[in-house]
Amino acid sequence: MLSPWFLCRNEDLKEMLESNKESLKLEAMKRIVGLIAKGKNASELFPAVVKNVASKNIELKKLVYVYLVRYAEEQQDLALLSISTFQRALKDPNQLIRASALRVLSSIRVPIIVPIMMLAIKEAATDLSPYVRKTAAHAIQKLYSLDPDQKEHLIEVIEKLLKDKSTLVAGSVVMAFEEVCPDRIDLIHKNYRKLCNLLVDVEEWGQVVIIHMLTRYARTQFVSPWREDAVFDENSAKAFYDSEEERRVDQSKPYIMDPDHRLLLRNTKPLLQSRNTAVVMAVSQLYWHLAPKHELSIITKSLVRLLRSHREVQYIVLQNIATMSIQRKGMFEPFMKSFYVRSTDATHIKTLKLEILTNLANEANISTILREFQTYVKSQDKAFAAATIQAIGCCATNISEVTDTCLNGLVLLLSNRDETVVAESVVVIKKLLQTQPSQHSDIIKHMAKLFDNITVPMARASILWLMGEYCEHVPKIAPDVLRKMAKTFTDEEDIVKLQIVNLAAKLYLTNSKQTKLLTQYILNLGKYDQNYDIRDRTRFIRQLIVPNEKSGALSKYARRILMAPKPAPVLQSAFKDRDRFQLGTLSHTLNSQASGYLELSDWPAVAPDQSVRNVEVVEPVRLPCIYLVFKDNVKNQKNGNAVKVESRSESESGSESSSSESSSESGSELDSDSDSGTDQKKNTKPKPVQSKPVIKFDAVSWPVCVSLQASSPVFVPETSHELLHRMTGKGLSAQYRFTRQPCIYGNSMVSLQLTLSNSTDQALENIHISEKSSTGQNIHRFNAIGELNTTKEDEFSVSIQPAVGELLLPITMSEADFTKEQGNTNTSYWHADETPTNQPIHFSACISRFSGKTVSSGSLVLVSVVLKDPDAVITINTEKTVMGSMLLRQVKTALTNSGP
C-alpha cells in the first residue's frame, strides 16, 4: 500500500516528465533513479518515463534506459510499444546508448521478439565499441534462457566474441560460454593462450569466471602432475604381461608438464596478490586442482591473509581451508595460530576454526591444541563449548597417544555445572569407551551415579546404551538403573524410552533372575505407548527374548543379535567428503550439488593433441622494408626547412605518395559523432615546419624472414582536425579525428570519426557524402542524416590529408628479429650527415607496417639512430607517434645495436 505522500510525489514527477523543459525532465529522472536505488517501487511512472525514450538529450536518455532495464520485464506490453525506438537506438553514435538499448531489448522477455533480439545481438557483437560487445555477451545469456532453441545461433556469436582481443569483453563472453555451451571445449582451444595472457588485465569479475572455466578446461587437456601419488595398477592387462623391468622403467619415466599447463599456472600466480577475495579464492582452487603438490604452498599465505576480511569472506575461506587441511596438513601447520579462536568471532567462524585445528593436530602439536581447547570449553557460548568437546573426542580418536588423557579430561567435565557441557561429554565418552570398554568400567560406574543429575535426553540415552552394552562389566549397577527407569518410563523422551527397552532386553538375557519382572513391566508400558516406533520395538523385543509357541527359530539367536559386538564409531571431520566438489563453488559450501554445477573431470590418462591450441600464423612473405635515416641538408639555416616524405621501391623509384583508407558508420542526428572515411590516393604535401632538419624517408626492397602481426596502438590522440568550416558549410561544420581502431568494412581502410555541428537556427537535413568523387577514393558512405524536405541542395568539397603516421599500423618486433633484419646482407643503408652536437634532433616516427598503398605488401619500417658524439642530445617525441612507448623501446634497441 503506497502512502498518500508517495502518490503525491508520483504526480509531481509525472508533471515534470511531461514538461517541455529538458531540465525538469532530467531532474525528474534523477529523482526516479534515486527512488529505485533506495528500493522504492516506481513502476507506476513507466508510461510517463517511456515517452522520453526518444529524447535527444543524451543524459536524459541514459537515465531513461536505466529505468527501463529495471522495469521492462514487469511492464512488457508498454515496453513493446517502444521497441522501434530501441531498434533505432542500436544505431546511435553514442556507445552507452547503443549498449543501453540492447540491454533493455534483452530485458523484454517476450518470445515474439526473439528474432529481433537475435539480430540485435549479432550486430552488437561486431560493434566497434568493446562496451557494446560486452553488453551483447550479457544479452546472449538472457536470450538463451528465453528461447533455448536459439542455442546454435548463439554459439556462433560466442565463437566470434571469444576471438575478441578486448579485455572488457573476455569475462562476459566466457560467462555466456559457461551458460550456453560449457561442453563445447573445442571453442576454447584456439583462444586458450590468449585468455591466459589477457587474464591479468581483465576486470575482477571476469577473472573469476575465466579462471573457473580454465580449471575445467585444463582437467580435460593435460595429464595429472601428481605422479608421486600414482599407484601402479597390477590388475591391468599391461601389468600382467609386462616384465618387472619394463614396469620399473615406465614408472621412473619423468613427468614433463605441458607448456600450456605451465602457462596457466604462471599467469594466474600474480593474481594471488589481488585485492579481490573472490579472485584469490579462484586462483587458490585452480592451484589446488591443477598444480603439482609441491607448489601448493604458495597459496597458503594468500588464504590466511583473507582471514582478516569480513565474516562472510572468512566463512567461505575457512570452509575451503578445512577441506584442504584434511589432505595437506603441512600447508597450514606453520600458520596454526591464525586459526585460534577470538572472543569476537561469530559461532560459525569459531566452529570452522575448531575444525581446522582438529585437522592440523598431530603428535607434535597436540599438547598445544589441547591447552587451547581447555580454554574454549569454558566459553559462555554453549554451542561452541559443545563443539570443542566434539573436537577433543576427534583428537582422542585420531591420536592414540592422547586417548587416555582426553578421556580423563572429559570425565572431569561430567561435574561441570553446565548441563550442555555434561551432556556433550557423555556422548563423546560413550564413543571413546567403545574402543576399550574393559579398561574403563570405573568410568561407566561414575556416569551411572551422575545419571539422576543429567536431564539432556541424548546424554541420558547414551548412558543407558553404555549400561546395556557393557552390563556384564557392571552387573550390580545396571539392574538398579533399570529399576529407576521403570518408575519414570512414561515421562521420558522417545529416544530415552527406546534405550530403556533395549537395556531391559539385554539384562533379561544376561541377568534374568533380577530383571525378569522389571522387563515384563517395561514391555507392558511400551506396548501401549503413544509413539508407534516404541510400540513396534516393544512387540519385536517381546517375541525375540520371551519364547512361546508363536515365536519361531529367531528367538534362539536373541543373545547373538542383541549382544553382538559393535564396531567403534569413527569420529571424522564433517569436511572429509566435500572434496568431491570443486573448491570455491556453491556446491562445496552447501555440501550438496547445486543447480548449474559443472563437475571437474578426471585427468586423462593420455594427453590430447596439444596442437589444437596452435593459432594459425600467416606464412612469411617477401616484404619490401623501408629504413628511416636522418639527413640535415641545410646547415645553419635560419629559415624554415621543408619536410619531404618519399616512398620508393625497386619497382617504382622516385614516386612520391602517401595513401589513406577510411570507413564510415551511419550517424543519426546533427551535433553527434559518426564514423566516416576515405581511401585517398593522392600526393601529400606537408606544411613547412620551423627549425627542423630535413627528415628523408627512403625505401628499398629485400626479403623478410619473419611473420609480422599488427598490434594495438598504445596512444590514440584526442585532437580533432577541421574538415568543413561553418562559414563555408553555411552553418554546418565538421571535425574529424583518427580513431586508430580496426575498420569493420575492410582491412585496407582507415576509420575516421566525424563530428557534425549545426550552428544555425534551422534544421539541416539529408547530410550525406555525394557519389561524385573525382579523387578516385574508396569511401564507405554513411546513410543520409534526416529527410529531405526542400528542393535546394548545397555541395561542399572537402579533403582529408592525414599525417604519415595515421597510414601506418604498429607491429611488435623482438630485439632478435630487429638485429637480424638490421644485419641482413640485402639491407640498404642511408647515412645521415652529421648534426651539430649543440642542436637537438627532434623526430616523430614509428616502427610499423604501411596500411595504405603498401598494405598488401606490408612494407617494414625500421629506425636506426647512430650516436657519434657521446654528448649529443636526442629528444624522442612520442606524443605524436602512433606507437608511443613501443617506438621508444624499439629506438632504444636500435641505439643499442647501432653504435657506441
PDB file of C-alpha atoms in Angstrom, residues 547-687:
ATOM      1  CA  PRO A 547       9.987 -67.686  23.716  1.00  0.00           C
ATOM      2  CA  ASN A 548       6.479 -69.030  23.243  1.00  0.00           C
ATOM      3  CA  GLU A 549       4.540 -71.193  20.828  1.00  0.00           C
ATOM      4  CA  LYS A 550       4.217 -68.417  18.260  1.00  0.00           C
ATOM      5  CA  SER A 551       7.876 -67.407  18.302  1.00  0.00           C
ATOM      6  CA  GLY A 552       9.968 -69.016  15.616  1.00  0.00           C
ATOM      7  CA  ALA A 553      13.587 -70.025  15.351  1.00  0.00           C
ATOM      8  CA  LEU A 554      14.700 -66.388  15.634  1.00  0.00           C
ATOM      9  CA  SER A 555      14.406 -66.435  19.434  1.00  0.00           C
ATOM     10  CA  LYS A 556      17.259 -68.932  19.581  1.00  0.00           C
ATOM     11  CA  TYR A 557      19.607 -66.258  18.320  1.00  0.00           C
ATOM     12  CA  ALA A 558      18.355 -63.456  20.577  1.00  0.00           C
ATOM     13  CA  ARG A 559      21.590 -63.181  22.530  1.00  0.00           C
ATOM     14  CA  ARG A 560      23.744 -63.179  19.404  1.00  0.00           C
ATOM     15  CA  ILE A 561      21.547 -60.463  17.898  1.00  0.00           C
ATOM     16  CA  LEU A 562      21.322 -58.075  20.846  1.00  0.00           C
ATOM     17  CA  MET A 563      24.730 -58.685  22.399  1.00  0.00           C
ATOM     18  CA  ALA A 564      26.755 -58.806  19.189  1.00  0.00           C
ATOM     19  CA  PRO A 565      29.993 -56.732  19.329  1.00  0.00           C
ATOM     20  CA  LYS A 566      29.590 -53.332  17.665  1.00  0.00           C
ATOM     21  CA  PRO A 567      32.391 -51.596  15.766  1.00  0.00           C
ATOM     22  CA  ALA A 568      33.700 -48.453  17.401  1.00  0.00           C
ATOM     23  CA  PRO A 569      32.411 -45.277  15.719  1.00  0.00           C
ATOM     24  CA  VAL A 570      34.863 -43.280  13.644  1.00  0.00           C
ATOM     25  CA  LEU A 571      34.989 -39.625  14.598  1.00  0.00           C
ATOM     26  CA  GLN A 572      35.914 -37.811  11.387  1.00  0.00           C
ATOM     27  CA  SER A 573      35.719 -34.318  10.005  1.00  0.00           C
ATOM     28  CA  ALA A 574      32.478 -33.086   8.504  1.00  0.00           C
ATOM     29  CA  PHE A 575      34.533 -31.841   5.532  1.00  0.00           C
ATOM     30  CA  LYS A 576      36.064 -35.203   4.693  1.00  0.00           C
ATOM     31  CA  ASP A 577      33.828 -35.865   1.679  1.00  0.00           C
ATOM     32  CA  ARG A 578      33.484 -32.313   0.430  1.00  0.00           C
ATOM     33  CA  ASP A 579      36.486 -32.627  -1.863  1.00  0.00           C
ATOM     34  CA  ARG A 580      34.156 -34.246  -4.393  1.00  0.00           C
ATOM     35  CA  PHE A 581      33.019 -30.708  -5.217  1.00  0.00           C
ATOM     36  CA  GLN A 582      35.208 -28.052  -6.789  1.00  0.00           C
ATOM     37  CA  LEU A 583      36.573 -25.684  -4.164  1.00  0.00           C
ATOM     38  CA  GLY A 584      35.064 -22.219  -4.062  1.00  0.00           C
ATOM     39  CA  THR A 585      31.726 -23.280  -5.550  1.00  0.00           C
ATOM     40  CA  LEU A 586      28.262 -23.056  -4.047  1.00  0.00           C
ATOM     41  CA  SER A 587      28.021 -26.846  -4.100  1.00  0.00           C
ATOM     42  CA  HIS A 588      31.102 -27.101  -1.903  1.00  0.00           C
ATOM     43  CA  THR A 589      29.676 -24.569   0.550  1.00  0.00           C
ATOM     44  CA  LEU A 590      26.326 -26.382   0.775  1.00  0.00           C
ATOM     45  CA  ASN A 591      27.876 -29.863   0.585  1.00  0.00           C
ATOM     46  CA  SER A 592      25.204 -30.661  -1.989  1.00  0.00           C
ATOM     47  CA  GLN A 593      25.182 -30.353  -5.756  1.00  0.00           C
ATOM     48  CA  ALA A 594      23.611 -27.026  -6.679  1.00  0.00           C
ATOM     49  CA  SER A 595      21.792 -26.264  -9.910  1.00  0.00           C
ATOM     50  CA  GLY A 596      24.205 -25.458 -12.724  1.00  0.00           C
ATOM     51  CA  TYR A 597      27.213 -27.076 -11.057  1.00  0.00           C
ATOM     52  CA  LEU A 598      29.761 -28.396 -13.562  1.00  0.00           C
ATOM     53  CA  GLU A 599      31.838 -31.282 -12.267  1.00  0.00           C
ATOM     54  CA  LEU A 600      35.591 -31.450 -12.731  1.00  0.00           C
ATOM     55  CA  SER A 601      36.546 -34.345 -14.966  1.00  0.00           C
ATOM     56  CA  ASP A 602      39.268 -36.818 -14.079  1.00  0.00           C
ATOM     57  CA  TRP A 603      42.740 -36.331 -15.528  1.00  0.00           C
ATOM     58  CA  PRO A 604      43.084 -38.003 -18.927  1.00  0.00           C
ATOM     59  CA  ALA A 605      45.407 -40.992 -18.998  1.00  0.00           C
ATOM     60  CA  VAL A 606      46.960 -39.707 -22.229  1.00  0.00           C
ATOM     61  CA  ALA A 607      47.158 -36.013 -23.018  1.00  0.00           C
ATOM     62  CA  PRO A 608      45.086 -34.935 -26.049  1.00  0.00           C
ATOM     63  CA  ASP A 609      46.814 -33.390 -29.030  1.00  0.00           C
ATOM     64  CA  GLN A 610      48.254 -30.048 -27.924  1.00  0.00           C
ATOM     65  CA  SER A 611      48.438 -28.735 -31.494  1.00  0.00           C
ATOM     66  CA  VAL A 612      44.727 -27.875 -31.331  1.00  0.00           C
ATOM     67  CA  ARG A 613      45.738 -24.791 -29.337  1.00  0.00           C
ATOM     68  CA  ASN A 614      48.134 -23.569 -32.006  1.00  0.00           C
ATOM     69  CA  VAL A 615      46.927 -20.431 -33.754  1.00  0.00           C
ATOM     70  CA  GLU A 616      47.486 -20.264 -37.487  1.00  0.00           C
ATOM     71  CA  VAL A 617      50.247 -17.842 -38.405  1.00  0.00           C
ATOM     72  CA  VAL A 618      50.469 -16.116 -41.782  1.00  0.00           C
ATOM     73  CA  GLU A 619      53.232 -17.634 -43.886  1.00  0.00           C
ATOM     74  CA  PRO A 620      56.345 -15.428 -44.297  1.00  0.00           C
ATOM     75  CA  VAL A 621      56.215 -13.361 -47.479  1.00  0.00           C
ATOM     76  CA  ARG A 622      58.620 -11.117 -49.356  1.00  0.00           C
ATOM     77  CA  LEU A 623      58.181  -7.704 -47.745  1.00  0.00           C
ATOM     78  CA  PRO A 624      59.847  -4.525 -49.039  1.00  0.00           C
ATOM     79  CA  CYS A 625      61.338  -2.827 -45.999  1.00  0.00           C
ATOM     80  CA  ILE A 626      61.661   0.934 -45.513  1.00  0.00           C
ATOM     81  CA  TYR A 627      64.657   2.070 -43.493  1.00  0.00           C
ATOM     82  CA  LEU A 628      64.498   5.543 -41.901  1.00  0.00           C
ATOM     83  CA  VAL A 629      67.595   7.740 -41.658  1.00  0.00           C
ATOM     84  CA  PHE A 630      68.038  11.410 -40.779  1.00  0.00           C
ATOM     85  CA  LYS A 631      69.860  13.839 -43.050  1.00  0.00           C
ATOM     86  CA  ASP A 632      70.450  17.519 -42.403  1.00  0.00           C
ATOM     87  CA  ASN A 633      70.567  19.076 -45.875  1.00  0.00           C
ATOM     88  CA  VAL A 634      70.561  22.697 -44.734  1.00  0.00           C
ATOM     89  CA  LYS A 635      73.190  23.547 -42.155  1.00  0.00           C
ATOM     90  CA  ASN A 636      72.995  26.749 -40.123  1.00  0.00           C
ATOM     91  CA  GLN A 637      69.883  27.857 -41.985  1.00  0.00           C
ATOM     92  CA  LYS A 638      67.695  30.285 -40.053  1.00  0.00           C
ATOM     93  CA  ASN A 639      64.628  29.970 -42.260  1.00  0.00           C
ATOM     94  CA  GLY A 640      62.227  27.036 -42.041  1.00  0.00           C
ATOM     95  CA  ASN A 641      63.217  23.733 -43.658  1.00  0.00           C
ATOM     96  CA  ALA A 642      60.663  21.710 -45.584  1.00  0.00           C
ATOM     97  CA  VAL A 643      59.949  18.157 -44.595  1.00  0.00           C
ATOM     98  CA  LYS A 644      59.954  15.850 -47.589  1.00  0.00           C
ATOM     99  CA  VAL A 645      58.375  12.405 -47.499  1.00  0.00           C
ATOM    100  CA  GLU A 646      59.494   9.908 -50.113  1.00  0.00           C
ATOM    101  CA  SER A 647      58.459   6.302 -50.506  1.00  0.00           C
ATOM    102  CA  ARG A 648      60.384   4.428 -53.185  1.00  0.00           C
ATOM    103  CA  SER A 649      60.686   0.784 -54.008  1.00  0.00           C
ATOM    104  CA  GLU A 650      62.548  -1.147 -56.655  1.00  0.00           C
ATOM    105  CA  SER A 651      59.535  -1.156 -58.946  1.00  0.00           C
ATOM    106  CA  GLU A 652      58.520   2.500 -58.575  1.00  0.00           C
ATOM    107  CA  SER A 653      61.590   4.563 -57.820  1.00  0.00           C
ATOM    108  CA  GLY A 654      61.211   8.264 -57.389  1.00  0.00           C
ATOM    109  CA  SER A 655      57.450   8.413 -56.890  1.00  0.00           C
ATOM    110  CA  GLU A 656      56.044  10.456 -54.072  1.00  0.00           C
ATOM    111  CA  SER A 657      52.865   9.134 -52.486  1.00  0.00           C
ATOM    112  CA  SER A 658      51.011   8.603 -49.265  1.00  0.00           C
ATOM    113  CA  SER A 659      47.747   6.739 -49.049  1.00  0.00           C
ATOM    114  CA  SER A 660      44.873   6.736 -46.648  1.00  0.00           C
ATOM    115  CA  GLU A 661      41.893   4.449 -46.425  1.00  0.00           C
ATOM    116  CA  SER A 662      38.965   5.139 -44.187  1.00  0.00           C
ATOM    117  CA  SER A 663      35.491   3.952 -43.472  1.00  0.00           C
ATOM    118  CA  SER A 664      32.305   5.443 -42.144  1.00  0.00           C
ATOM    119  CA  GLU A 665      29.425   4.391 -39.977  1.00  0.00           C
ATOM    120  CA  SER A 666      25.906   5.760 -40.053  1.00  0.00           C
ATOM    121  CA  GLY A 667      25.047   8.796 -37.965  1.00  0.00           C
ATOM    122  CA  SER A 668      21.576   9.575 -36.703  1.00  0.00           C
ATOM    123  CA  GLU A 669      21.331  13.263 -35.919  1.00  0.00           C
ATOM    124  CA  LEU A 670      23.104  16.604 -36.039  1.00  0.00           C
ATOM    125  CA  ASP A 671      25.572  17.534 -33.311  1.00  0.00           C
ATOM    126  CA  SER A 672      26.523  13.867 -32.982  1.00  0.00           C
ATOM    127  CA  ASP A 673      29.512  11.654 -33.770  1.00  0.00           C
ATOM    128  CA  SER A 674      29.590   9.342 -36.758  1.00  0.00           C
ATOM    129  CA  ASP A 675      32.367   7.373 -38.396  1.00  0.00           C
ATOM    130  CA  SER A 676      33.361   8.271 -41.938  1.00  0.00           C
ATOM    131  CA  GLY A 677      36.381   7.739 -44.105  1.00  0.00           C
ATOM    132  CA  THR A 678      38.117   7.803 -47.463  1.00  0.00           C
ATOM    133  CA  ASP A 679      40.650   5.834 -49.406  1.00  0.00           C
ATOM    134  CA  GLN A 680      42.916   8.619 -50.599  1.00  0.00           C
ATOM    135  CA  LYS A 681      45.324   8.067 -53.454  1.00  0.00           C
ATOM    136  CA  LYS A 682      46.913  11.419 -53.974  1.00  0.00           C
ATOM    137  CA  ASN A 683      50.179  13.103 -53.106  1.00  0.00           C
ATOM    138  CA  THR A 684      50.551  14.599 -49.658  1.00  0.00           C
ATOM    139  CA  LYS A 685      52.431  17.868 -49.263  1.00  0.00           C
ATOM    140  CA  PRO A 686      53.163  18.528 -45.623  1.00  0.00           C
ATOM    141  CA  LYS A 687      53.333  22.089 -44.416  1.00  0.00           C
TER     142      LYS A 687
END
